[in-house]
Tab-separated table of C-alpha atoms and ligand atoms in Angstrom:
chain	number	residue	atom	x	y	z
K	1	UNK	CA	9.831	14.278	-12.750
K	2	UNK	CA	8.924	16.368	-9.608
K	3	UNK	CA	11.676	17.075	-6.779
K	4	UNK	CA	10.189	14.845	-4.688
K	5	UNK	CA	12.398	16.390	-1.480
K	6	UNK	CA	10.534	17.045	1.915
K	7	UNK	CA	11.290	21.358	1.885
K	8	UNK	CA	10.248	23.345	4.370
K	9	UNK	CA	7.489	24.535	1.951
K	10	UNK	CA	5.918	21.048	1.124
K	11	UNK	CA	6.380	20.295	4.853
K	12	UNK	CA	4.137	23.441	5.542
K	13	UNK	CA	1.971	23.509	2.329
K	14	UNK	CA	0.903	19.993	4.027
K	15	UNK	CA	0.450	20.330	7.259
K	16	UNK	CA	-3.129	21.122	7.347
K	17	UNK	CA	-3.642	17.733	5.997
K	18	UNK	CA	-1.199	16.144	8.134
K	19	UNK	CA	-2.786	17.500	11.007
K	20	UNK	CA	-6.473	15.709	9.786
K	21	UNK	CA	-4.416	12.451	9.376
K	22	UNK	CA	-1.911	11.694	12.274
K	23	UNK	CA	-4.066	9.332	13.751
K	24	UNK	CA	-3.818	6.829	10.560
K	25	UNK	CA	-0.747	7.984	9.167
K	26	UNK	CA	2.435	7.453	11.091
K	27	UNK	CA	4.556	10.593	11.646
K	28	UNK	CA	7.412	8.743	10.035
K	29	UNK	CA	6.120	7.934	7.020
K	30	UNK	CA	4.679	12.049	6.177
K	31	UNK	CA	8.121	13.062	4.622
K	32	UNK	CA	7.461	10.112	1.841
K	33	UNK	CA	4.193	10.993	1.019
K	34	UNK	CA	3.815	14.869	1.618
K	35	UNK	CA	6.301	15.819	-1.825
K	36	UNK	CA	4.047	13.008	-3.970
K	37	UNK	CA	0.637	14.857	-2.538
K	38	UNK	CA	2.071	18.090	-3.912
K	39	UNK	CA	3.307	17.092	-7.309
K	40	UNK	CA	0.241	15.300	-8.085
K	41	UNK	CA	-1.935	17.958	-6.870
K	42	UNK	CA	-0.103	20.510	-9.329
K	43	UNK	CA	0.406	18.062	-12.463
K	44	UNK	CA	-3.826	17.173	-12.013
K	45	UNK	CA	-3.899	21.622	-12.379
K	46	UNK	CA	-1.941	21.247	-15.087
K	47	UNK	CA	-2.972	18.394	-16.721
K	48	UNK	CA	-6.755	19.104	-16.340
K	49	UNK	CA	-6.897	15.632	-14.861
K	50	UNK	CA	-9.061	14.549	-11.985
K	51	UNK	CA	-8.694	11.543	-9.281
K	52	UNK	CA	-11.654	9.420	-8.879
K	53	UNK	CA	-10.975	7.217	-5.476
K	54	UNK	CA	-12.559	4.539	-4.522
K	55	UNK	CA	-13.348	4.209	-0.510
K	56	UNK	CA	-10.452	1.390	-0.277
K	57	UNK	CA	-8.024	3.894	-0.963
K	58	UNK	CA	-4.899	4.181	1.414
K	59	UNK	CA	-5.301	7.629	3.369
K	60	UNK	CA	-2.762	9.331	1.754
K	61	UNK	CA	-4.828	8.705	-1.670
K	62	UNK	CA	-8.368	9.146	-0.314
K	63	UNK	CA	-7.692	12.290	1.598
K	64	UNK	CA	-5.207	13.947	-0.321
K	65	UNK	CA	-5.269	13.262	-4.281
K	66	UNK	CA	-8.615	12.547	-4.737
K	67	UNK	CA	-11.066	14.747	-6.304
K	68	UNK	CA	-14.415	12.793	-5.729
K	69	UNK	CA	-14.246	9.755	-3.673
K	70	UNK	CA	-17.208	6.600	-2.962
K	71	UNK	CA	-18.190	3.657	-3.899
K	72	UNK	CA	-18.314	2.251	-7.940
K	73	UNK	CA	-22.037	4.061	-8.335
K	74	UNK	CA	-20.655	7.137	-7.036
K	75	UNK	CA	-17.588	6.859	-8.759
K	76	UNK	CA	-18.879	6.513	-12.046
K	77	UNK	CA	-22.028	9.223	-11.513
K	78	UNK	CA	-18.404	11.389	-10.954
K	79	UNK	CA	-16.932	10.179	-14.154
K	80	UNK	CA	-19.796	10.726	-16.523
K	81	UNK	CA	-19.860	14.567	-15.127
K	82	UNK	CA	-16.214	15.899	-14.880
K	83	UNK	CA	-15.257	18.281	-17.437
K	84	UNK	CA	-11.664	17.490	-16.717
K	85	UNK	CA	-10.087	15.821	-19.920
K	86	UNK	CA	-8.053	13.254	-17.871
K	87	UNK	CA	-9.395	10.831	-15.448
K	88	UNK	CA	-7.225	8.525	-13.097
K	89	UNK	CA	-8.940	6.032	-11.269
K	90	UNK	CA	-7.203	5.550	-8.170
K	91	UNK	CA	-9.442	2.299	-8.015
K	92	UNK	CA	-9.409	-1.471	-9.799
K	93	UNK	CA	-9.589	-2.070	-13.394
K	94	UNK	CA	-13.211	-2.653	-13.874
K	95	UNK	CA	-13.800	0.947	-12.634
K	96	UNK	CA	-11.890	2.651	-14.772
K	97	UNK	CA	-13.807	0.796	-17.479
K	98	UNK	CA	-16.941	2.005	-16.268
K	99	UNK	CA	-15.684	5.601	-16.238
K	100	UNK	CA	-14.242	5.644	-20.053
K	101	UNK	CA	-17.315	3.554	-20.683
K	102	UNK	CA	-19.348	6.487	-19.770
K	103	UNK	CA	-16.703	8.981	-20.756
K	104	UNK	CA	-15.439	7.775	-24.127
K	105	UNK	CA	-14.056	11.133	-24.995
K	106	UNK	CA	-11.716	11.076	-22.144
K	107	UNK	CA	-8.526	9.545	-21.213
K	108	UNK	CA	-9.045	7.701	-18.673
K	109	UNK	CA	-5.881	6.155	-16.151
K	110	UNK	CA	-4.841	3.366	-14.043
K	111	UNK	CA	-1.670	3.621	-12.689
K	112	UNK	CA	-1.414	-0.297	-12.703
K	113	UNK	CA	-3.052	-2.279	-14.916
K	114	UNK	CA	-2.833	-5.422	-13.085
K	115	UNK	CA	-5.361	-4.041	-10.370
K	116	UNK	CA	-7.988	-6.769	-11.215
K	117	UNK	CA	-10.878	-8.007	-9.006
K	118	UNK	CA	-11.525	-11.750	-8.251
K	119	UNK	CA	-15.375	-10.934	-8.657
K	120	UNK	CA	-13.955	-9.849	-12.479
K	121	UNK	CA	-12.394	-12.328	-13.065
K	122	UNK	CA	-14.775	-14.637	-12.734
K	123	UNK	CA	-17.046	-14.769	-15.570
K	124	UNK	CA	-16.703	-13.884	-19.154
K	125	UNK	CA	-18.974	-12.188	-22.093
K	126	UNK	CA	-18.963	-16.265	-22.957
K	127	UNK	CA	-20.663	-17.750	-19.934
K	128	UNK	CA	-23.104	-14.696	-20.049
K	129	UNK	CA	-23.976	-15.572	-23.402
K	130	UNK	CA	-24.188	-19.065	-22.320
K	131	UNK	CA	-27.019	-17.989	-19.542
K	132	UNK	CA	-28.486	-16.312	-22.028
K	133	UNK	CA	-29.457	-19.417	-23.750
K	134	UNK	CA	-29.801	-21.864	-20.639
K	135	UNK	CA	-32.165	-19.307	-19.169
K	136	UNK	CA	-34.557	-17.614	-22.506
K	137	UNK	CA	-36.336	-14.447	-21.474
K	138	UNK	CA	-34.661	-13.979	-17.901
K	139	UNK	CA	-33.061	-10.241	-17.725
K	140	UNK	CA	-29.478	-10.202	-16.778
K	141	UNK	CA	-28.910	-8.078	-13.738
K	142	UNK	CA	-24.911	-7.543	-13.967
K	143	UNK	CA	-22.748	-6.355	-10.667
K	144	UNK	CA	-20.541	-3.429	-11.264
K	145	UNK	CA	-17.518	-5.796	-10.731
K	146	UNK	CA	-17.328	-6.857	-13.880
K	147	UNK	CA	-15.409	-6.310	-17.319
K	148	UNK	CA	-17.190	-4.256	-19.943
K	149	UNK	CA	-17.278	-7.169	-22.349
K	150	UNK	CA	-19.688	-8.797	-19.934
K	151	UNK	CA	-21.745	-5.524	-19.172
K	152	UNK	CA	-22.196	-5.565	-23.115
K	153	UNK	CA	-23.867	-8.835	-22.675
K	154	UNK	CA	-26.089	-7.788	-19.653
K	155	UNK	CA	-29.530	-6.171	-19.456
K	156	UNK	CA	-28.400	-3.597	-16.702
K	157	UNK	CA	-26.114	-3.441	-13.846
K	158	UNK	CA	-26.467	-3.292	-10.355
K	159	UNK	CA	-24.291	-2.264	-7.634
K	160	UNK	CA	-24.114	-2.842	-4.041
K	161	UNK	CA	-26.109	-0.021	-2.987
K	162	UNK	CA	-28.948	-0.256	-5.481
K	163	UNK	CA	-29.034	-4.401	-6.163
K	164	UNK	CA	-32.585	-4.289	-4.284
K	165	UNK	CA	-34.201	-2.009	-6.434
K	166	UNK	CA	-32.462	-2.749	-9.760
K	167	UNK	CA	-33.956	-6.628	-9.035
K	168	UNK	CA	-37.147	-5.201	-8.298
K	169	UNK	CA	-37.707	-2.916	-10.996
K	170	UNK	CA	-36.362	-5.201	-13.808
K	171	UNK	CA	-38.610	-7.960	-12.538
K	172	UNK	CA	-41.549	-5.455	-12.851
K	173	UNK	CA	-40.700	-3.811	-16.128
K	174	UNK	CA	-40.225	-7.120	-17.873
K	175	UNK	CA	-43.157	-8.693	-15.808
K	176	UNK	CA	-40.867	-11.959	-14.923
K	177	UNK	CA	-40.742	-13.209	-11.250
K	178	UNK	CA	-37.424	-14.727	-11.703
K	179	UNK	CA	-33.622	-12.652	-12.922
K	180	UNK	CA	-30.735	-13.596	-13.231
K	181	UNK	CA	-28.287	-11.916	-11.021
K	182	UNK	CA	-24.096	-11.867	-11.830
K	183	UNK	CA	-21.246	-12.692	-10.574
K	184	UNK	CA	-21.611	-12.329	-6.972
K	185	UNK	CA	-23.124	-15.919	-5.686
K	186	UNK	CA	-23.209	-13.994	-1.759
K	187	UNK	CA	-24.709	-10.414	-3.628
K	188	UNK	CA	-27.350	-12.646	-4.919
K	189	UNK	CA	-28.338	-14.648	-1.470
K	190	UNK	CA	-28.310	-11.520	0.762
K	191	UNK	CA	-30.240	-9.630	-1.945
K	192	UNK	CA	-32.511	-13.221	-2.651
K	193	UNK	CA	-33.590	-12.562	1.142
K	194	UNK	CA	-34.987	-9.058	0.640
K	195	UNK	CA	-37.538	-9.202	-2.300
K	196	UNK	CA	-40.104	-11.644	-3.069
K	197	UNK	CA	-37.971	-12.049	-6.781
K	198	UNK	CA	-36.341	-15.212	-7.278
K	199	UNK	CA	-33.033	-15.153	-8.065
K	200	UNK	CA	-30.548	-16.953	-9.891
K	201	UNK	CA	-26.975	-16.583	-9.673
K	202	UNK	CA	-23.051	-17.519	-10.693
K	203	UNK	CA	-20.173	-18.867	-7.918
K	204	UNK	CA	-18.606	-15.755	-8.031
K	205	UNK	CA	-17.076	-14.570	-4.946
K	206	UNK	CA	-14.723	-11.262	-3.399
K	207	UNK	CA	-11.484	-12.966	-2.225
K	208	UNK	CA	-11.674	-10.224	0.776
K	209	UNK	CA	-15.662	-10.531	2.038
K	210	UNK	CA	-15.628	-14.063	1.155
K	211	UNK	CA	-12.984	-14.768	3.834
K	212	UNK	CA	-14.894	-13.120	7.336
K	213	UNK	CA	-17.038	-15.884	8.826
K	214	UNK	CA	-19.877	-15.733	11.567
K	215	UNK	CA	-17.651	-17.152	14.497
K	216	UNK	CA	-14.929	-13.965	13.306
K	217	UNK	CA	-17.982	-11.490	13.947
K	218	UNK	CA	-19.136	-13.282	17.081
K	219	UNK	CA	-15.573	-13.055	18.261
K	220	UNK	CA	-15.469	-9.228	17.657
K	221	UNK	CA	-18.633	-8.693	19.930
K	222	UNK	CA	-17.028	-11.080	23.073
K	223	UNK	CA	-13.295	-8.965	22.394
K	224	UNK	CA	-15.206	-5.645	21.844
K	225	UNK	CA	-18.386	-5.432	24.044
K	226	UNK	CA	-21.077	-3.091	22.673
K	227	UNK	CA	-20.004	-2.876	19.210
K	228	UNK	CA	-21.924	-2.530	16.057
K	229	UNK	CA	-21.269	-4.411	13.491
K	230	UNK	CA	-21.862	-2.998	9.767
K	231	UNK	CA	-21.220	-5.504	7.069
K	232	UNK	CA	-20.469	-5.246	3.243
K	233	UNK	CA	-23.020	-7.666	1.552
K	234	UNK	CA	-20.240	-9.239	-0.476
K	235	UNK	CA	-19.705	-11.215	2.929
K	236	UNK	CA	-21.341	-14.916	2.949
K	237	UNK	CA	-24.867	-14.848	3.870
K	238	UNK	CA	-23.701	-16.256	7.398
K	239	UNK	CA	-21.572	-13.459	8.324
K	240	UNK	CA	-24.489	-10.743	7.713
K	241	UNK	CA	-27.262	-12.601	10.090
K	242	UNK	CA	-24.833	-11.568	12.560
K	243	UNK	CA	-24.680	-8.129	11.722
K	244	UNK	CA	-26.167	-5.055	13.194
K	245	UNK	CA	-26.392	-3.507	9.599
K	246	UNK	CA	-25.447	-4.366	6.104
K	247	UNK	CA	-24.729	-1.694	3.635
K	248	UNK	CA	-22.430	-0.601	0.349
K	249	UNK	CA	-19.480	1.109	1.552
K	250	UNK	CA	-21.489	4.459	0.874
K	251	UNK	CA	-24.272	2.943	3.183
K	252	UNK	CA	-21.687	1.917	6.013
K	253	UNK	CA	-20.291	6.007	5.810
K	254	UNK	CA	-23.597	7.317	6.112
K	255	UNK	CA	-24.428	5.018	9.209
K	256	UNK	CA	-21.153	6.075	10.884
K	257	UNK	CA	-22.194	9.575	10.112
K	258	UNK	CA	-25.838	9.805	11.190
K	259	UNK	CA	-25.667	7.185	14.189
K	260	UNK	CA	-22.355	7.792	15.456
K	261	UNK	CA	-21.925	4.374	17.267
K	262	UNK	CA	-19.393	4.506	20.563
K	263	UNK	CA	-17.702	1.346	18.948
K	264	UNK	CA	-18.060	-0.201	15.136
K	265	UNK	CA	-16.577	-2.808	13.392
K	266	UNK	CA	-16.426	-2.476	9.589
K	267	UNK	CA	-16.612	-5.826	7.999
K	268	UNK	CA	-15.156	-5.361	4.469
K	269	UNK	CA	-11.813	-3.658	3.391
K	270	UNK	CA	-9.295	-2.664	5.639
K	271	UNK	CA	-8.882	0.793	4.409
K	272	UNK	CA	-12.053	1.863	4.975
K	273	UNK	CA	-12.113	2.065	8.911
K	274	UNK	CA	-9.218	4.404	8.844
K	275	UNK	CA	-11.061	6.537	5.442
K	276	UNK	CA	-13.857	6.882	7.828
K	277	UNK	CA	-12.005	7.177	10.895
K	278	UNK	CA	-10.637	10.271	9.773
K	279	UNK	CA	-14.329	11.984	9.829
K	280	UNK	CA	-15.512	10.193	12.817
K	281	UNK	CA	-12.814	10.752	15.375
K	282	UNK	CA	-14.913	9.946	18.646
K	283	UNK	CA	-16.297	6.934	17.439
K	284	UNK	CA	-13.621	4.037	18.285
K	285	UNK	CA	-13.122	1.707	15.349
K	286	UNK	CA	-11.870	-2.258	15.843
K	287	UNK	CA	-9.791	-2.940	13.052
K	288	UNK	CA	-10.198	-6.536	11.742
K	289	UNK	CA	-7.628	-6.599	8.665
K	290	UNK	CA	-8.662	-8.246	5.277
K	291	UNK	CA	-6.634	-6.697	2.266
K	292	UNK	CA	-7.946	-6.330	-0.893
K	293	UNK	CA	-4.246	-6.813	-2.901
K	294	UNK	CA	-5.786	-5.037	-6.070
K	295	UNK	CA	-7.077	-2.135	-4.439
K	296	UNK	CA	-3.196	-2.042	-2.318
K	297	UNK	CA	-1.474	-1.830	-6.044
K	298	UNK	CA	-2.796	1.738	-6.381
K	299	UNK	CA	-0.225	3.468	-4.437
K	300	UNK	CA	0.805	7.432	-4.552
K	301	UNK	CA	4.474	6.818	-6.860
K	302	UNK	CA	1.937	4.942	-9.164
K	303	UNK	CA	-0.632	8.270	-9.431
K	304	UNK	CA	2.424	10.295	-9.863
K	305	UNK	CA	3.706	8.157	-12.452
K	306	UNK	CA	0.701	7.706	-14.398
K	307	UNK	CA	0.248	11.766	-14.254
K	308	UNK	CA	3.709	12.053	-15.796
K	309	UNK	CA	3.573	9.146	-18.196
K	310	UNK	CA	-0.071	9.188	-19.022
K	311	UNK	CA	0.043	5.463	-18.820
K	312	UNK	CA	-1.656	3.353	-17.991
K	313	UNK	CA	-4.562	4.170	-20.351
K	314	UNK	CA	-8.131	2.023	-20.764
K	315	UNK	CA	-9.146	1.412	-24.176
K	316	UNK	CA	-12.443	-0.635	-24.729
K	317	UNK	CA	-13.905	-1.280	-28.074
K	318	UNK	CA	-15.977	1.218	-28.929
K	319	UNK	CA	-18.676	-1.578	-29.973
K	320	UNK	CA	-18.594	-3.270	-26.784
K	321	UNK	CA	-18.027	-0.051	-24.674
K	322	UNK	CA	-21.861	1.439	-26.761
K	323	UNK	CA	-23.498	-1.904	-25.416
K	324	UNK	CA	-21.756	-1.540	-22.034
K	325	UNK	CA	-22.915	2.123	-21.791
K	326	UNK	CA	-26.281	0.741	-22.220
K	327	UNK	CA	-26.494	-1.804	-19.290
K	328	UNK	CA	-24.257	1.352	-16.857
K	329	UNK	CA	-27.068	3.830	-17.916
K	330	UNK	CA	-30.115	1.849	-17.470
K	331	UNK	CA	-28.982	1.398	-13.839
K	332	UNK	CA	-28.160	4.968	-13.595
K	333	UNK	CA	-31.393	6.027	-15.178
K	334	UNK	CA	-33.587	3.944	-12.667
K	335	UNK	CA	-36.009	6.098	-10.648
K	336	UNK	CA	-36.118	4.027	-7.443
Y	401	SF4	S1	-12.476	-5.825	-2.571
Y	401	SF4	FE1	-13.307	-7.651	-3.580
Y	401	SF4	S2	-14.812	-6.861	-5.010
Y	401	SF4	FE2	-13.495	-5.113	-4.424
Y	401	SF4	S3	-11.867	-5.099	-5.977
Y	401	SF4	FE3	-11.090	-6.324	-4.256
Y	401	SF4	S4	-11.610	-8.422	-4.868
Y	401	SF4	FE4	-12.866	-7.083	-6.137
């Protein structure tokens, strides 16, 4: 292991990023992180290992580790076209699965294997089956946030940036005006409300967008006049007829980019705002906190770890990860 002391040589070999992240990191806790930043910057060198980081990252991870950051369809674009041998997702479990899904010839990382996802965890290859048969001839539009046993039983997948189109474009391609849309029952209504497709759809929910409700947004607008209000479309359908603008987490970047609001309130993950924050410094950001605890168990000692180790590491069945790869590709090979 590393000598994970705060020298005068880590302490200036890290100030430049220091300097990009005092206003979300406190000054106190730089000394703890700066020595991990630097070991697991030159074990990734040596180890021809990348970091994939999801946008719920902590900081420290996101800004400093990370070799290609976004959301799950950026994420795993990233992972089918590294050349580096090792990946480690600094995300939940079900990405990593999508990246050695579409990178079987890699080794591919979670530093903690117990980073799940209630959305996940909440429907099996079983049940899909089971829809399957209740529902004869409907395609199977699968969310991202899934395992790969139930991509393997799904026509394509979908994620929250491209859910519109995928619905759209199966519907058409199959000529059906009715799919079936997994695990994400609030996914499915916001989408539902966009297209003319019908949609049907499983009582699967995210434990962190489920839990913001329309009287928490209208109470952000009377504490914070003039704010905007950009939602994740994992919230209940309730919570995003009160926003200004609902978007993926890549959506809600580029609309803090391009529009530069005075004010914004993020409604998903609490990691984001200060992620974004870090680009955006003149925009102010309210800060509503709702924790994803699977996202928090990715932490810098557990990238450093996993470097060292190479543990933990994501094996899928190669049978089920070929049928997987199918569902992951068709949504990356749509042309909308
Ligand atoms: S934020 Fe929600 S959807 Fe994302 S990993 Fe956590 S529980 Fe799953």
């Amino acid at each position: 292991m590393s000598d994970l002391t705060y020298t005068p040589a880590v302490a200036a070999a890290t100030a430049p990023l220091y300097a990009k992240l005092k206003q979300v990191i406190p000054e106190i806790e730089w000394p703890v992180h700066a020595p991990m930043i630097v070991a697991i910057n030159a074990l990734k060198r040596e180890k021809n290992a990348v970091i994939l980081a999801h946008n719920y990252m902590t900081p420290e991870i996101f800004h400093c580790v990370a070799d290609f950051v976004g959301d799950s369809l950026q994420l795993a674009r990233e992972a089918a076209k590294t050349d580096a041998k090792i990946i480690v997702q600094a995300g939940v479990h079900f990405m990593a699965e999508t990246a050695k899904i579409l990178s079987p010839e890699k080794t591919v990382l979670i530093p903690d294997m117990r980073a799940g996802c209630s959305l996940a965890a909440s429907i099996t290859g079983a049940d899909v089956r089971l829809l399957r048969e209740m529902y004869p001839g409907l395609p199977i539009i699968t969310y991202v946030n899934t395992s790969a046993e139930v991509k393997a039983e799904s026509d394509i997948c979908c994620t929250s940036a491209n859910a519109v189109d995928v619905v759209e474009s199966i519907a058409a391609e199959r000529g059906v005006d009715t799919v079936i849309m997994i695990p994400d029952e609030f996914l499915a209504q916001n989408v539902a409300k966009q297209t003319p497709v019908k949609i049907i759809t499983w009582k699967g929910h995210c434990e962190v967008h489920e839990r913001f409700t329309a009287d928490d947004i209208r109470s952000y607008r009377e504490a914070n006049p003039g704010v905007v209000v950009l939602a994740h479309p994992e919230c209940p359908p309730e919570v995003i007829a009160e926003a200004d603008f609902t978007g993926s987490t890549s959506g809600m970047i580029s609309y803090v980019g391009s529009k530069r609001p005075k004010r914004v309130v993020l409604v998903t993950e609490c990691s984001m705002s200060d992620n974004v924050a870090v680009e955006a410094p003149n925009v102010e950001f309210v800060r509503p906190c709702n924790l994803c605890p699977h996202m928090k168990r990715i932490t810098l000692p557990k990238i450093l770890d996993s470097l060292v180790t190479m543990k933990e590491e994501v094996v899928i069945d190669p049978a089920i990860a070929d049928r997987a790869r199918r569902s992951v590709e068709a949504m990356m090979n749509l042309k909308r």
